[in-house]
XYZ file of C-alpha atoms in Angstrom:
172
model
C 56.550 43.284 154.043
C 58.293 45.905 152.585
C 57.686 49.520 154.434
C 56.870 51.052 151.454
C 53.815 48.897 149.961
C 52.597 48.124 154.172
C 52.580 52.371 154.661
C 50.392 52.713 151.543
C 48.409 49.629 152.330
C 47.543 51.785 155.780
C 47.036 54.391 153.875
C 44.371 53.358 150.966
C 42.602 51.633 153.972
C 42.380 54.805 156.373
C 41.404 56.577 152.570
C 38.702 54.226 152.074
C 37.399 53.866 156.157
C 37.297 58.129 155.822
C 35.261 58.288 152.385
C 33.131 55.566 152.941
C 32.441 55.216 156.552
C 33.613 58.398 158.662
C 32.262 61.532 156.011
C 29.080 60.201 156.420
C 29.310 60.027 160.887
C 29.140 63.095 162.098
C 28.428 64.252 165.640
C 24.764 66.773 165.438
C 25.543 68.011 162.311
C 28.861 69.689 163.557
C 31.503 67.733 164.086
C 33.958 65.696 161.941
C 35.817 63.100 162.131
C 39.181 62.916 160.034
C 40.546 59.144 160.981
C 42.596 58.976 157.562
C 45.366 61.312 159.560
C 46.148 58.423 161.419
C 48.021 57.169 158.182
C 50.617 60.539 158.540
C 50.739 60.171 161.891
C 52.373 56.522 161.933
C 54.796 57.938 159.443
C 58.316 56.842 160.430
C 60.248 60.210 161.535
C 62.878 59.243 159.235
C 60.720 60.350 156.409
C 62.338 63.148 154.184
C 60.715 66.723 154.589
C 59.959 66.885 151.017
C 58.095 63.273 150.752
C 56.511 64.440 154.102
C 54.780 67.591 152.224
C 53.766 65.279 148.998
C 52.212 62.835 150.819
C 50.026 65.432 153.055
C 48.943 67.184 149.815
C 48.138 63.970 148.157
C 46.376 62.141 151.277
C 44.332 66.030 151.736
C 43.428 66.446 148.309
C 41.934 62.722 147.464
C 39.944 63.470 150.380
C 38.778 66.326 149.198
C 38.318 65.411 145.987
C 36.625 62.052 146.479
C 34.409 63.309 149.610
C 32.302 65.537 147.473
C 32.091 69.008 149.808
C 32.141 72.244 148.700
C 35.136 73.144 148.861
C 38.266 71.568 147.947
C 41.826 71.333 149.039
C 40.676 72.587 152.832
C 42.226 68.866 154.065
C 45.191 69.008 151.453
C 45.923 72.575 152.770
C 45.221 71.248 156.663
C 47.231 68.211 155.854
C 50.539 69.875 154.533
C 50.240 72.626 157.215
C 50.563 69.882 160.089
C 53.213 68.030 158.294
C 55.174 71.032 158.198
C 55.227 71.352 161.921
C 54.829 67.208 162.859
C 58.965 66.755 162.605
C 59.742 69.807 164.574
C 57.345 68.628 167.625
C 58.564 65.125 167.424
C 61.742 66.381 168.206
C 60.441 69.123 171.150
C 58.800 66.332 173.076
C 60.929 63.804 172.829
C 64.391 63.329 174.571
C 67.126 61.100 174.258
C 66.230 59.716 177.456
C 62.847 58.743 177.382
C 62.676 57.867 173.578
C 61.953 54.376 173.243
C 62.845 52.327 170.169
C 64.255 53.098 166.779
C 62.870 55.897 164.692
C 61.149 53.579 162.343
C 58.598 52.510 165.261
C 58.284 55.918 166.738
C 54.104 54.950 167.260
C 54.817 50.995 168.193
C 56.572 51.341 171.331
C 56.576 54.849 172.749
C 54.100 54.846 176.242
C 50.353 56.387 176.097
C 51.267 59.600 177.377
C 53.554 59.870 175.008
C 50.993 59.228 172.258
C 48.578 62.067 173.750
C 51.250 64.246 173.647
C 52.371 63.841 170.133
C 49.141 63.306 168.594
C 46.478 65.869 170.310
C 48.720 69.198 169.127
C 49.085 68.042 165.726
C 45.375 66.942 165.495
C 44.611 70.554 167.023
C 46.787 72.426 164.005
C 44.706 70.399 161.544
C 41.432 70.438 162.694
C 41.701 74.696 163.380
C 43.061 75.481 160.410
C 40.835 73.424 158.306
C 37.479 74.755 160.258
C 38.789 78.315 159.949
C 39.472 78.036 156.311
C 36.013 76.409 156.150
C 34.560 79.168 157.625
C 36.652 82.155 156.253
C 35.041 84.380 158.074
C 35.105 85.356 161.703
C 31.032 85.761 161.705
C 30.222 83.122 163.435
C 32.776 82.745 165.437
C 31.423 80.647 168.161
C 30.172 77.922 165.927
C 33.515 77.880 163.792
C 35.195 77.430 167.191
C 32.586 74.868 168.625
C 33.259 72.617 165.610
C 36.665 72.572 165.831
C 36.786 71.790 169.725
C 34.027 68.771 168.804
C 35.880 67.837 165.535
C 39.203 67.894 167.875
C 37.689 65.620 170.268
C 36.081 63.000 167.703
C 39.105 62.905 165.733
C 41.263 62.600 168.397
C 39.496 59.952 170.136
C 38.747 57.713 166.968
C 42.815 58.148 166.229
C 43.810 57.038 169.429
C 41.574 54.387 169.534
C 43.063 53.004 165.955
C 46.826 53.642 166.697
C 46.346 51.910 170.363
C 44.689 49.069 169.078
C 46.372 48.537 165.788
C 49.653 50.315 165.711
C 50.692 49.678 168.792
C 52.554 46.356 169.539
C 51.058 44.506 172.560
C 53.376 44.848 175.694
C 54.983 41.584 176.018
């Protein structure tokens, strides 16, 4: 299938899974799940900076715009902001040495800890930024901060979960 028209399959169907299934789960009324960043996460390193940037802003503001809250562009803002830094912690963490595979299947073949390692800091930027824009204020603090760690968690675990069992080829 051609790379182009299988990434934005994954995408419209991680776009469609968030609006119509995961906006309406959330854990006590606090936290969120945001599964459609597993669809920038699986994006092949290769991907130009620029691109990168567009297709954050895009992916964030359809959310926003289609999920019916308040206020809009928090995701598109989260979105581009962990883009920005995704390319620069692919290359901190990985080494020549212990990179496995080409740089089109950076998420297929590299090991679980691997995974954890790229994927929980990057969740972490999005998921603080967006609750502290949400919040824009330091009020309350505590509860800004307690749904971020319980958004962090849910997302995280729901994206693992996805990228393991789908994205991941089996080891043969």
């Amino acid at each position: 299938m051609n790379l182009l028209l299988r990434y934005t399959t994954i995408f419209v169907l991680y776009l469609v899974a968030q609006l119509l299934v995961f906006n309406n789960f959330t854990l006590w009324e606090v936290a969120s799940a945001h599964v459609f960043l597993v669809s920038l996460l699986i994006l092949p390193p290769t991907t130009p900076f620029p691109l990168l940037l567009i297709i954050g802003f895009t992916s964030g503001m359809l959310v926003d715009v289609f999920s019916g809250g308040a206020f809009k562009g928090l995701s598109a803002f989260s979105c581009v902001l962990m883009l920005s830094v995704r390319n620069a912690w692919i290359a901190a963490i990985t080494n020549k040495v212990s990179f496995r595979g080409n740089e089109e299947s950076l998420i297929r073949v590299q090991p679980i800890p691997w995974l954890i390692q790229y994927m929980l800091p990057l969740i972490i930027v999005f998921e603080l930024s967006y609750h502290l824009l949400e919040a824009f204020s330091f009020a309350h603090l505590g509860m800004t901060l307690l749904k971020t760690g319980l958004s962090i968690v849910y997302t995280f675990s729901l994206s693992f979960i996805f990228i393991v069992w789908r994205h991941q080829d089996s080891k043969r």
